[in-house]
Coordinates of C-alpha atoms in Angstrom, one line a residue:
Chain Q
M1 CA 0.0 0.0 0.0
I2 CA 1.4 3.4 -1.0
L3 CA -1.1 5.6 0.7
E4 CA -3.4 4.8 3.6
A5 CA -5.4 7.7 5.0
S6 CA -8.0 6.8 7.7
D7 CA -10.7 9.0 9.3
I8 CA -9.0 12.3 8.5
N9 CA -10.6 15.3 10.2
K10 CA -9.4 18.8 9.7
Y11 CA -10.6 22.0 11.3
F12 CA -9.8 25.6 10.4
L13 CA -9.7 27.7 13.6
E14 CA -9.8 31.1 12.1
P15 CA -11.8 33.2 11.7
E16 CA -14.0 30.7 13.6
K17 CA -13.8 27.0 14.1
Q18 CA -14.9 25.2 11.0
Q19 CA -14.6 21.5 10.0
V20 CA -13.3 21.2 6.5
L21 CA -12.6 17.5 6.3
N22 CA -15.0 15.0 8.0
G23 CA -13.7 11.5 8.5
V24 CA -12.1 11.1 5.1
S25 CA -10.5 7.8 4.4
L26 CA -8.5 6.9 1.2
N27 CA -6.2 4.2 0.1
A28 CA -3.9 4.1 -3.0
E29 CA -2.0 1.3 -4.5
V30 CA 1.1 1.2 -6.8
G31 CA 0.1 2.6 -10.2
D32 CA -3.1 4.2 -9.1
L33 CA -4.3 7.4 -10.8
I34 CA -6.9 8.9 -8.5
S35 CA -8.8 12.1 -9.3
I36 CA -10.3 14.1 -6.6
Y37 CA -13.0 16.6 -7.5
G38 CA -15.4 18.8 -5.8
E39 CA -16.7 22.4 -5.6
S40 CA -14.4 25.2 -4.6
G41 CA -14.1 25.1 -0.8
S42 CA -15.2 21.5 -0.6
G43 CA -11.8 20.5 1.1
K44 CA -10.1 18.8 -1.8
S45 CA -7.0 21.0 -1.7
T46 CA -6.8 20.7 2.1
L47 CA -6.9 16.9 1.7
L48 CA -4.0 17.0 -0.8
Y49 CA -1.9 19.2 1.5
I50 CA -2.5 16.6 4.2
L51 CA -1.7 13.7 1.9
S52 CA 1.5 15.4 0.8
T53 CA 2.6 15.8 4.4
L54 CA 2.7 19.6 4.2
D55 CA -0.2 20.0 6.6
T56 CA 0.3 17.8 9.7
K57 CA -2.3 19.5 11.9
F58 CA -5.2 17.1 11.4
Q59 CA -6.9 14.3 13.3
G60 CA -6.8 10.7 12.0
T61 CA -4.1 8.4 10.6
L62 CA -1.9 8.9 7.6
N63 CA 0.6 6.2 6.5
I64 CA 2.7 6.6 3.4
L65 CA 4.7 3.5 2.4
D66 CA 3.7 2.1 5.8
Q67 CA 5.3 5.1 7.6
P68 CA 3.0 6.8 10.1
I69 CA 3.5 10.4 9.1
K70 CA 2.6 11.8 12.6
N71 CA 5.6 10.1 14.1
L72 CA 8.1 12.1 12.1
T73 CA 9.8 15.3 13.2
P74 CA 9.7 18.3 10.9
D75 CA 13.2 17.6 9.6
E76 CA 12.4 13.9 9.1
L77 CA 9.2 14.9 7.3
A78 CA 11.1 17.2 5.0
N79 CA 13.5 14.4 4.2
F80 CA 10.6 12.0 3.7
R81 CA 8.9 14.4 1.3
N82 CA 12.1 14.9 -0.6
K83 CA 12.6 11.2 -1.1
Y84 CA 9.1 9.7 -1.6
I85 CA 6.7 12.5 -2.7
G86 CA 6.7 14.5 -5.9
F87 CA 4.6 17.7 -6.3
V88 CA 2.9 19.3 -9.3
Y89 CA 0.8 22.4 -8.7
Q90 CA -1.6 24.4 -10.8
F91 CA 1.0 27.2 -11.0
H92 CA 4.1 25.1 -11.8
F93 CA 6.2 27.0 -9.2
L94 CA 9.5 26.9 -11.0
L95 CA 12.2 29.1 -9.6
H96 CA 13.1 32.0 -11.9
E97 CA 16.7 32.3 -10.6
F98 CA 17.5 28.9 -12.0
N99 CA 17.4 27.5 -15.5
V100 CA 15.1 24.6 -16.5
L101 CA 17.7 21.9 -15.9
Q102 CA 18.7 23.4 -12.5
N103 CA 15.0 23.5 -11.5
I104 CA 14.7 19.8 -12.2
M105 CA 17.9 19.0 -10.4
L106 CA 17.1 20.8 -7.1
P107 CA 15.2 18.0 -5.3
A108 CA 17.9 15.5 -6.2
L109 CA 20.7 17.8 -5.2
K110 CA 18.9 18.0 -1.8
L111 CA 18.6 14.2 -1.6
G112 CA 22.3 13.9 -2.2
I113 CA 22.4 10.3 -3.2
K114 CA 23.9 10.9 -6.6
N115 CA 26.5 13.4 -7.7
A116 CA 25.8 16.5 -9.7
E117 CA 26.8 15.0 -13.0
E118 CA 24.6 11.9 -12.5
I119 CA 21.7 14.1 -11.5
K120 CA 22.2 16.3 -14.5
E121 CA 22.0 13.2 -16.8
D122 CA 18.8 12.1 -15.0
A123 CA 17.3 15.5 -15.5
Y124 CA 18.2 15.4 -19.2
V125 CA 16.5 12.0 -19.6
L126 CA 13.4 13.4 -17.9
L127 CA 13.4 16.5 -20.0
K128 CA 13.6 14.3 -23.1
E129 CA 10.7 12.2 -22.0
M130 CA 8.7 15.5 -21.6
G131 CA 9.8 16.6 -25.0
M132 CA 11.7 19.6 -23.5
Q133 CA 15.3 18.7 -24.1
D134 CA 15.9 21.8 -26.2
F135 CA 15.0 24.1 -23.3
A136 CA 17.4 22.8 -20.7
K137 CA 19.4 26.0 -20.4
R138 CA 16.5 28.4 -20.7
R139 CA 15.2 30.4 -17.8
S140 CA 11.9 28.9 -16.6
Y141 CA 9.9 32.2 -17.0
K142 CA 10.7 32.2 -20.7
L143 CA 8.6 29.0 -21.3
S144 CA 4.9 28.8 -22.0
G145 CA 2.5 27.6 -19.3
G146 CA 2.2 24.1 -20.7
Q147 CA 6.0 23.8 -21.1
Q148 CA 6.5 25.0 -17.5
Q149 CA 4.1 22.4 -16.2
R150 CA 6.0 19.7 -18.1
V151 CA 9.2 20.9 -16.4
A152 CA 7.4 20.8 -13.1
I153 CA 6.4 17.2 -13.7
A154 CA 10.0 16.3 -14.6
R155 CA 11.1 17.9 -11.4
S156 CA 8.5 15.9 -9.4
L157 CA 10.0 12.7 -10.8
I158 CA 13.7 13.4 -10.4
N159 CA 14.0 11.5 -7.1
D160 CA 11.9 8.6 -8.4
P161 CA 9.2 9.1 -5.7
A162 CA 6.5 6.5 -5.1
L163 CA 3.7 9.1 -4.8
I164 CA 2.9 12.2 -7.0
I165 CA 0.5 14.7 -5.6
A166 CA -0.9 17.1 -8.2
D167 CA -3.2 20.0 -7.3
E168 CA -5.2 20.9 -10.4
P169 CA -2.1 20.6 -12.6
T170 CA -4.1 21.5 -15.7
G171 CA -6.2 24.2 -14.1
N172 CA -4.2 26.9 -15.8
L173 CA -3.8 25.3 -19.2
D174 CA -5.8 25.2 -22.4
Q175 CA -7.5 21.9 -23.5
K176 CA -4.6 20.8 -25.8
N177 CA -2.0 21.3 -23.0
T178 CA -4.4 19.8 -20.5
M179 CA -4.5 16.6 -22.3
I180 CA -0.7 16.6 -22.9
I181 CA -0.1 17.0 -19.2
F182 CA -2.7 14.4 -18.2
D183 CA -1.4 11.9 -20.7
L184 CA 2.1 12.4 -19.2
L185 CA 0.8 11.8 -15.7
K186 CA -1.1 8.7 -16.8
E187 CA 1.9 7.4 -18.6
I188 CA 3.9 7.8 -15.4
T189 CA 1.5 5.5 -13.5
A190 CA 1.7 2.9 -16.3
T191 CA 5.4 2.9 -17.2
K192 CA 7.1 4.0 -14.0
N193 CA 4.6 2.5 -11.5
K194 CA 4.0 5.8 -9.8
T195 CA 0.9 6.5 -7.8
V196 CA -0.8 9.8 -8.7
V197 CA -3.4 11.6 -6.6
M198 CA -4.7 14.6 -8.4
A199 CA -7.3 17.3 -7.7
T200 CA -9.1 18.4 -10.9
H201 CA -12.3 20.0 -12.1
N202 CA -11.8 18.6 -15.6
L203 CA -14.4 16.0 -16.4
S204 CA -12.5 14.4 -19.3
I205 CA -9.6 13.8 -17.0
Q206 CA -11.9 12.4 -14.3
K207 CA -13.3 10.0 -16.8
K208 CA -9.8 8.7 -17.8
S209 CA -8.6 8.3 -14.2
H210 CA -8.5 4.9 -12.5
R211 CA -10.6 6.1 -9.6
V212 CA -12.6 9.2 -8.9
I213 CA -13.3 10.6 -5.5
E214 CA -15.8 13.4 -4.9
I215 CA -15.5 15.6 -1.9
I216 CA -18.7 17.2 -0.7
D217 CA -18.5 19.5 2.3
G218 CA -15.4 17.7 3.6
S219 CA -16.7 14.2 3.2
V220 CA -15.9 11.6 0.6
R221 CA -18.4 10.2 -1.9
L222 CA -17.0 7.3 -3.7
Chain E
M1 CA 22.2 11.2 10.9
A2 CA 20.8 14.7 10.2
Q3 CA 22.4 16.4 7.2
S4 CA 24.1 19.7 8.0
A5 CA 22.7 22.8 6.5
F6 CA 26.2 23.8 5.4
N7 CA 26.4 21.9 2.2
K8 CA 27.2 22.5 -1.5
V9 CA 23.5 22.6 -2.6
N10 CA 22.5 25.3 -0.2
L11 CA 25.6 27.3 -1.1
F12 CA 24.7 26.8 -4.8
I13 CA 21.2 28.2 -4.2
A14 CA 22.5 31.2 -2.2
F15 CA 25.1 32.0 -4.9
Q16 CA 22.4 31.7 -7.6
Y17 CA 20.2 34.2 -5.7
L18 CA 23.1 36.6 -5.3
I19 CA 24.1 36.4 -8.9
T20 CA 20.7 36.7 -10.5
R21 CA 19.7 39.5 -8.2
R22 CA 22.9 41.3 -9.1
K23 CA 21.8 44.9 -8.6
Q24 CA 20.5 44.4 -5.1
S25 CA 23.6 42.3 -4.2
I26 CA 26.0 45.0 -5.4
L27 CA 24.0 47.7 -3.7
A28 CA 24.2 45.9 -0.4
T29 CA 27.9 45.2 -0.8
V30 CA 28.6 48.9 -1.6
G31 CA 26.8 49.8 1.6
V32 CA 29.2 47.5 3.6
I33 CA 32.2 48.9 1.6
L34 CA 31.2 52.4 2.5
G35 CA 30.6 51.5 6.2
V36 CA 33.9 49.6 6.6
S37 CA 36.1 52.0 4.7
I38 CA 34.7 55.1 6.5
F39 CA 35.0 53.3 9.8
I40 CA 38.7 52.6 9.1
V41 CA 39.4 56.1 7.8
M42 CA 37.7 57.7 10.8
I43 CA 39.4 55.5 13.3
S44 CA 42.8 55.8 11.6
F45 CA 42.6 59.6 11.3
M46 CA 41.2 60.3 14.8
T47 CA 43.7 57.9 16.4
G48 CA 46.4 59.6 14.3
V49 CA 45.3 63.0 15.7
N50 CA 45.2 61.7 19.2
G51 CA 48.6 60.0 18.8
F52 CA 50.1 63.2 17.4
L53 CA 48.8 65.2 20.3
D54 CA 50.0 62.6 22.8
D55 CA 53.4 62.5 21.1
A56 CA 53.7 66.2 21.1
V57 CA 52.3 67.0 24.5
F58 CA 52.8 64.0 26.7
N59 CA 56.0 62.6 25.2
G60 CA 57.5 66.1 25.1
S61 CA 56.7 66.6 28.7
P62 CA 57.3 64.6 31.9
D63 CA 54.6 62.4 33.3
I64 CA 55.0 63.8 36.8
I65 CA 56.6 67.1 37.9
I66 CA 57.7 67.7 41.4
S67 CA 58.1 71.4 42.4
K68 CA 58.3 73.5 45.6
K69 CA 55.0 74.1 47.2
S70 CA 55.8 77.3 49.0
V71 CA 58.8 79.6 48.8
K72 CA 61.3 79.0 51.7
S73 CA 64.6 79.0 50.0
A74 CA 64.9 81.6 47.4
T75 CA 67.5 83.6 45.5
K76 CA 66.4 87.2 45.3
G77 CA 66.8 88.8 42.0
V78 CA 67.0 92.4 40.9
F79 CA 63.4 92.2 39.8
G80 CA 62.3 91.0 43.2
L81 CA 61.6 87.5 41.8
T82 CA 62.4 84.4 43.8
I83 CA 63.6 80.9 42.7
P84 CA 61.6 78.2 44.6
A85 CA 64.3 75.6 45.3
L86 CA 63.4 72.0 46.3
E87 CA 64.8 70.7 49.6
E88 CA 65.4 67.0 50.4
V89 CA 66.2 66.2 46.8
D90 CA 68.3 63.2 47.9
D91 CA 65.3 61.7 49.7
I92 CA 63.1 62.2 46.7
D93 CA 65.7 60.7 44.4
K94 CA 66.0 57.6 46.7
L95 CA 62.2 57.1 46.7
L96 CA 62.1 57.4 42.9
S97 CA 65.0 55.0 42.4
Q98 CA 63.1 52.4 44.5
N99 CA 59.8 52.6 42.5
D100 CA 59.4 50.0 39.7
N101 CA 57.2 52.2 37.6
V102 CA 59.7 55.0 37.3
Q103 CA 61.4 54.8 34.0
S104 CA 63.7 57.8 34.5
F105 CA 63.8 61.2 36.3
S106 CA 65.8 64.4 35.9
H107 CA 66.6 67.5 37.8
Q108 CA 65.9 70.9 36.5
L109 CA 66.4 74.5 37.5
V110 CA 63.7 76.6 36.0
S111 CA 64.1 80.3 36.0
P112 CA 62.5 83.3 34.3
A113 CA 64.9 85.2 32.0
I114 CA 65.1 87.6 29.2
L115 CA 66.7 86.6 25.9
I116 CA 68.1 89.3 23.8
S117 CA 69.0 88.8 20.1
D118 CA 70.0 91.3 17.5
A119 CA 66.4 91.7 16.5
Q120 CA 64.3 91.1 19.6
Q121 CA 64.2 90.8 23.4
L122 CA 61.7 88.4 24.9
P123 CA 60.8 87.1 28.4
V124 CA 61.2 83.3 28.6
S125 CA 61.4 80.5 31.1
I126 CA 64.8 78.9 31.0
N127 CA 65.2 75.1 31.8
G128 CA 68.5 74.3 33.3
I129 CA 69.1 70.6 32.8
F130 CA 71.7 67.8 33.0
P131 CA 72.0 66.7 29.4
D132 CA 72.5 63.0 30.1
E133 CA 69.5 62.9 32.4
E134 CA 67.2 64.8 30.0
T135 CA 68.2 62.6 27.1
A136 CA 66.5 59.7 29.0
M137 CA 63.4 61.9 29.5
V138 CA 62.8 63.5 26.1
D139 CA 63.5 62.2 22.6
L140 CA 64.8 65.5 21.3
D141 CA 66.8 64.1 18.4
H142 CA 63.8 63.3 16.3
R143 CA 62.3 66.7 17.0
L144 CA 65.5 68.6 15.9
I145 CA 65.2 71.1 13.1
H146 CA 68.7 72.7 13.2
G147 CA 71.9 72.0 15.1
S148 CA 72.4 69.4 17.8
G149 CA 70.3 68.1 20.7
F150 CA 71.1 67.7 24.3
K151 CA 74.7 66.8 23.6
G152 CA 75.1 70.3 22.3
L153 CA 74.7 71.6 25.8
Q154 CA 78.0 70.0 26.9
K155 CA 79.4 73.4 26.0
K156 CA 78.2 75.5 29.0
N157 CA 77.3 78.6 27.0
S158 CA 74.9 76.8 24.7
V159 CA 71.2 77.1 24.5
L160 CA 68.5 75.0 22.8
M161 CA 65.1 76.5 21.9
G162 CA 61.8 75.9 20.2
I163 CA 61.3 76.8 16.6
S164 CA 58.6 79.4 17.3
L165 CA 60.8 81.2 19.9
A166 CA 63.7 81.1 17.5
E167 CA 61.6 82.6 14.8
R168 CA 60.5 85.4 17.0
L169 CA 64.0 86.1 18.1
Q170 CA 65.1 85.7 14.5
V171 CA 68.0 83.4 15.4
T172 CA 69.1 80.1 14.0
A173 CA 71.7 77.5 15.1
G174 CA 75.1 79.1 15.6
D175 CA 73.7 82.6 16.3
E176 CA 74.5 84.4 19.5
L177 CA 72.2 86.0 22.0
K178 CA 72.2 87.3 25.6
M179 CA 70.4 85.9 28.6
I180 CA 69.6 88.1 31.5
L181 CA 68.5 86.5 34.8
P182 CA 66.3 87.9 37.6
N183 CA 69.4 88.6 39.7
G184 CA 70.7 90.9 37.0
K185 CA 73.5 88.6 35.9
N186 CA 73.8 87.9 32.2
Q187 CA 75.4 85.4 29.9
Q188 CA 76.2 85.3 26.2
L189 CA 74.8 82.1 24.7
I190 CA 75.2 80.4 21.4
V191 CA 72.2 78.7 19.8
A192 CA 73.2 75.0 19.6
G193 CA 70.0 73.6 18.3
I194 CA 66.4 74.4 17.4
F195 CA 63.6 71.9 17.9
S196 CA 59.9 71.5 17.3
F197 CA 57.4 69.6 19.4
G198 CA 54.7 70.5 16.9
I199 CA 52.8 72.5 19.4
T200 CA 53.3 76.2 19.3
T201 CA 52.7 76.8 23.0
I202 CA 55.7 74.5 23.7
D203 CA 57.8 75.7 20.8
N204 CA 57.2 79.3 21.8
I205 CA 58.7 79.2 25.3
R206 CA 60.8 76.1 25.9
T207 CA 64.6 76.6 26.2
Y208 CA 67.3 74.4 27.6
V209 CA 70.7 75.3 29.0
H210 CA 73.1 73.3 31.0
I211 CA 72.0 73.4 34.7
E212 CA 75.5 74.4 35.9
T213 CA 75.3 77.5 33.7
L214 CA 72.2 78.6 35.5
Q215 CA 73.4 77.5 38.9
Q216 CA 76.6 79.5 38.6
L217 CA 74.7 82.6 37.5
L218 CA 72.1 82.3 40.2
G219 CA 74.8 81.9 42.8
E220 CA 73.7 78.8 44.5
K221 CA 74.8 75.2 43.9
P222 CA 73.2 72.7 43.8
L223 CA 69.9 74.6 43.2
I224 CA 67.1 72.4 41.9
T225 CA 63.5 73.7 41.4
N226 CA 61.9 70.7 39.6
I227 CA 62.2 67.0 39.3
H228 CA 60.7 65.5 36.2
I229 CA 59.6 61.9 36.1
K230 CA 58.9 59.6 33.2
L231 CA 56.8 56.5 34.0
K232 CA 56.9 53.1 32.4
D233 CA 53.0 52.9 32.6
R234 CA 51.8 56.5 32.3
E235 CA 48.3 55.5 33.5
D236 CA 49.7 54.4 36.9
V237 CA 50.6 57.5 38.8
S238 CA 50.6 55.8 42.2
V239 CA 54.1 57.0 42.9
K240 CA 52.5 60.3 43.8
T241 CA 51.2 59.0 47.1
P242 CA 54.6 58.1 48.7
L243 CA 56.0 61.3 47.3
E244 CA 53.3 63.5 48.9
Q245 CA 53.5 61.5 52.1
S246 CA 57.3 62.1 52.3
T247 CA 57.0 65.8 52.8
N248 CA 54.4 68.6 52.8
A249 CA 56.8 71.0 51.0
I250 CA 56.3 69.7 47.5
N251 CA 53.7 69.9 44.7
V252 CA 53.3 66.6 42.8
E253 CA 51.5 67.2 39.5
D254 CA 50.8 64.4 37.0
W255 CA 50.2 64.6 33.3
K256 CA 46.5 64.3 33.7
D257 CA 46.4 67.3 36.0
S258 CA 48.6 69.3 33.7
N259 CA 46.7 68.5 30.5
K260 CA 43.1 68.2 31.6
T261 CA 41.7 69.8 28.5
I262 CA 43.7 67.6 26.1
V263 CA 42.9 64.4 28.1
I264 CA 39.2 65.3 28.0
G265 CA 39.5 66.3 24.4
N266 CA 41.0 62.9 23.5
K267 CA 38.3 61.1 25.4
V268 CA 35.5 63.0 23.7
R269 CA 37.1 62.5 20.3
N270 CA 37.5 58.8 20.9
V271 CA 33.9 58.4 22.0
L272 CA 32.6 60.4 19.0
T273 CA 34.9 58.5 16.6
W274 CA 33.9 55.0 17.7
T275 CA 30.3 55.9 18.0
I276 CA 30.0 57.5 14.6
S277 CA 32.1 54.7 13.0
F278 CA 30.0 51.9 14.5
A279 CA 26.8 53.8 13.6
L280 CA 27.9 53.9 10.0
L281 CA 28.4 50.1 10.0
L282 CA 24.9 49.7 11.5
V283 CA 23.5 51.9 8.7
A284 CA 25.1 49.6 6.2
G285 CA 23.6 46.7 8.1
F286 CA 20.2 48.2 7.8
G287 CA 20.7 48.3 4.0
I288 CA 21.5 44.6 3.9
Y289 CA 18.5 43.9 6.2
N290 CA 16.2 45.8 3.9
I291 CA 17.5 44.1 0.8
L292 CA 17.3 40.6 2.2
N293 CA 14.0 41.3 3.8
S294 CA 12.5 42.4 0.5
T295 CA 14.1 39.3 -1.1
V296 CA 12.3 37.1 1.5
I297 CA 9.0 38.8 0.8
Q298 CA 9.4 38.5 -2.9
K299 CA 10.7 35.0 -2.7
R300 CA 8.1 33.5 -0.4
K301 CA 6.8 31.4 -3.2
D302 CA 10.2 30.0 -3.9
I303 CA 10.8 29.3 -0.2
A304 CA 7.5 27.5 -0.1
V305 CA 8.5 25.4 -3.2
L306 CA 11.9 24.6 -1.7
K307 CA 10.1 23.4 1.5
T308 CA 7.7 21.2 -0.5
M309 CA 10.8 19.6 -2.1
G310 CA 12.2 18.7 1.2
Y311 CA 14.4 21.7 2.1
R312 CA 14.3 22.1 5.9
S313 CA 13.8 25.4 7.8
K314 CA 17.5 25.4 8.7
D315 CA 18.4 25.0 5.0
I316 CA 16.4 28.1 4.2
V317 CA 18.1 30.0 7.1
F318 CA 21.5 29.0 5.8
V319 CA 20.7 30.1 2.2
F320 CA 19.9 33.6 3.4
L321 CA 22.6 33.8 6.0
V322 CA 25.2 32.8 3.4
Q323 CA 24.0 35.6 1.2
S324 CA 24.5 38.1 4.0
F325 CA 27.9 36.6 4.9
I326 CA 29.1 36.9 1.3
I327 CA 27.8 40.5 1.1
G328 CA 29.5 41.2 4.4
F329 CA 32.8 39.5 3.6
T330 CA 33.1 41.0 0.1
G331 CA 32.1 44.4 1.4
S332 CA 34.6 44.2 4.3
L333 CA 37.4 43.1 2.1
F334 CA 37.0 45.9 -0.4
G335 CA 36.1 48.3 2.5
A336 CA 39.4 47.5 4.2
F337 CA 41.2 48.1 0.9
F338 CA 39.5 51.4 0.1
G339 CA 39.9 52.4 3.8
Y340 CA 43.6 52.0 3.4
L341 CA 43.8 53.9 0.2
I342 CA 41.8 56.8 1.6
S343 CA 43.8 56.8 4.8
Y344 CA 47.0 56.8 2.8
G345 CA 45.8 59.7 0.7
I346 CA 44.9 61.7 3.8
S347 CA 48.3 60.9 5.4
R348 CA 50.0 62.3 2.3
T349 CA 47.8 65.5 2.2
P350 CA 49.7 68.6 3.2
L351 CA 48.3 70.3 6.3
E352 CA 48.1 74.0 6.6
T353 CA 49.2 74.5 10.2
T354 CA 47.6 76.7 12.8
D355 CA 49.2 78.5 15.7
F356 CA 48.6 75.5 17.9
L357 CA 49.7 72.5 15.8
I358 CA 52.7 72.1 13.6
A359 CA 52.6 69.2 11.2
S360 CA 53.4 68.9 7.5
T361 CA 50.6 66.4 6.7
Y362 CA 47.5 65.1 8.4
P363 CA 48.4 62.6 11.1
V364 CA 47.0 59.1 10.4
T365 CA 47.7 55.9 12.3
F366 CA 48.0 52.7 10.3
N367 CA 47.1 49.9 12.7
P368 CA 46.1 46.4 11.5
L369 CA 43.7 46.2 14.5
F370 CA 41.5 48.8 12.9
Y371 CA 41.2 46.8 9.7
F372 CA 40.5 43.7 11.6
L373 CA 37.9 45.4 13.7
G374 CA 36.2 47.1 10.7
S375 CA 36.1 43.9 8.7
S376 CA 34.9 41.8 11.6
F377 CA 32.2 44.2 12.5
G378 CA 31.2 44.6 8.9
I379 CA 30.8 40.8 8.6
L380 CA 29.0 40.6 12.0
T381 CA 26.7 43.4 11.1
S382 CA 25.8 41.8 7.8
L383 CA 25.2 38.4 9.5
F384 CA 23.0 40.1 12.1
A385 CA 21.2 42.0 9.4
G386 CA 20.6 38.7 7.5
Y387 CA 19.5 36.8 10.6
F388 CA 16.0 38.2 10.9
P389 CA 15.0 37.9 7.3
S390 CA 16.4 34.4 7.3
Q391 CA 14.3 33.5 10.3
K392 CA 11.3 35.0 8.7
A393 CA 12.0 32.9 5.6
S394 CA 12.3 29.7 7.6
R395 CA 8.9 30.3 9.1
V396 CA 7.2 30.5 5.7
D397 CA 4.3 28.0 5.7
P398 CA 4.2 26.4 2.3
V399 CA 0.5 25.6 2.5
T400 CA -0.4 29.2 3.2
I401 CA 1.7 30.4 0.3
I402 CA 0.4 27.8 -2.2
R403 CA -3.2 28.5 -1.1
G404 CA -2.6 32.2 -1.6
I405 CA -1.6 31.9 -5.3

């Protein structure tokens, strides 16, 4: 089991106490592509932040790769994220001070298992898989939205993580780029045995996912 | 084992931010350069001025002067003036010889007199000295302008005088003049040497003759009016106590009593110099703080992304502290270099002298300690200025930032 979330409850305390997740449980196996959808404010992004270990202030149990997340210190959590979780967001979040290749390399440099040359080679391979090999030395802000999102996906894969968390990765793209990005994510689940948990409003994406979970007022409807 | 934040990756990120935000980095570095260089220039210059005054006033004068408190033994002169002679000179000498802090001491006979040259006649105060004793007290050789120093007084009819007095009398080394003492006796003297202490008030009045010349003319031998003392540690004037306890008949005045205005002036200048200099570095620090703080605000998104990738809070702190260290280090290095260049320029600049000070160029002290202090404080200020923005950066909550986009 890659992901095991059980009875997750989450409250926002400001401006007044409000329950945003109500007993959410979710499991994901190797190779799963799970789409989470729901209205704005339904709690789907909050659930993703918890699943990605960025938000640890919740009630319930979360195990990733059989590791209870709540037992980890902040530093251990950071290392865990670095090694086992990849992120793709609606707004790609590439760093403008670095070129495309360097952006992809950053998580692997942090992990420190391979040397810089090996990491650079890995980054080139990923860029090639994304069809972006000609843009390696380019500053990230000089790319189109779809290109930047492909770089973000490459960056999420550089450490070969088991789990990819994607928060509306196509939300800012046109239909053509949306399908390119989704196809890439789906291919990752098939060829690289990654598990992808993705929030999306896009119905065509939902239809092509292995599993769809609807969040209504903080609760899951399967 | 937990990975240290001091690693190549964090250094790479810090350098990348510095390089790509070139304008801000250069601006912050220039701030430190200005702070450090001005700090060094001010400290070097003000210390130079203080040193010059110390050298001129304190090194040209004894640290302690013993004189007669009230007139008991006196030689009456034709003008009705008296010479206050010291008694128990042997006892005082013995006491001084036993004190570890006394470097040397000399005996003097000081008398008012009138010097008459071909051009002028002026009232002066004549110092009768033993040349060998006085050589240990005052380094006259490096203050000589013309003629010879104390060794020139081996000829009994010789006189040494300050440059300002010589100019007023319009005499130079080798010229003759006449000295008239309060008892009416007179003596033809030859100017053996002319010196300058750099302070007109000294150079205007100070004259030296051999003590035996004066004693013979005043008719009493051995007549001593003053004992001058040079201390090993000038700050320790504790020898005054046993001297004052030994007899009620003497005045014991130390250099602080004699030069209160200059001592206070030095202190005020020191306080002002150090305060202003450190304030300048603090201002440079605020510049760095502002630039790094604005970087943190502008780069909150990047910090959030780095955290989602697994970069820890201490990694983020390190990335920003390294930037401030590099700015501080580079600024301090160039600041020390420019500080030296400017100080050197000042030390070579001709100084138009006033009536009080005589110096050919501005006095500047070149002390490696100032460069070390300026550079160290420059780096520390930069690190301090970078600390708060880096802490702020480390507290960035990625969820809040990502939600806010």
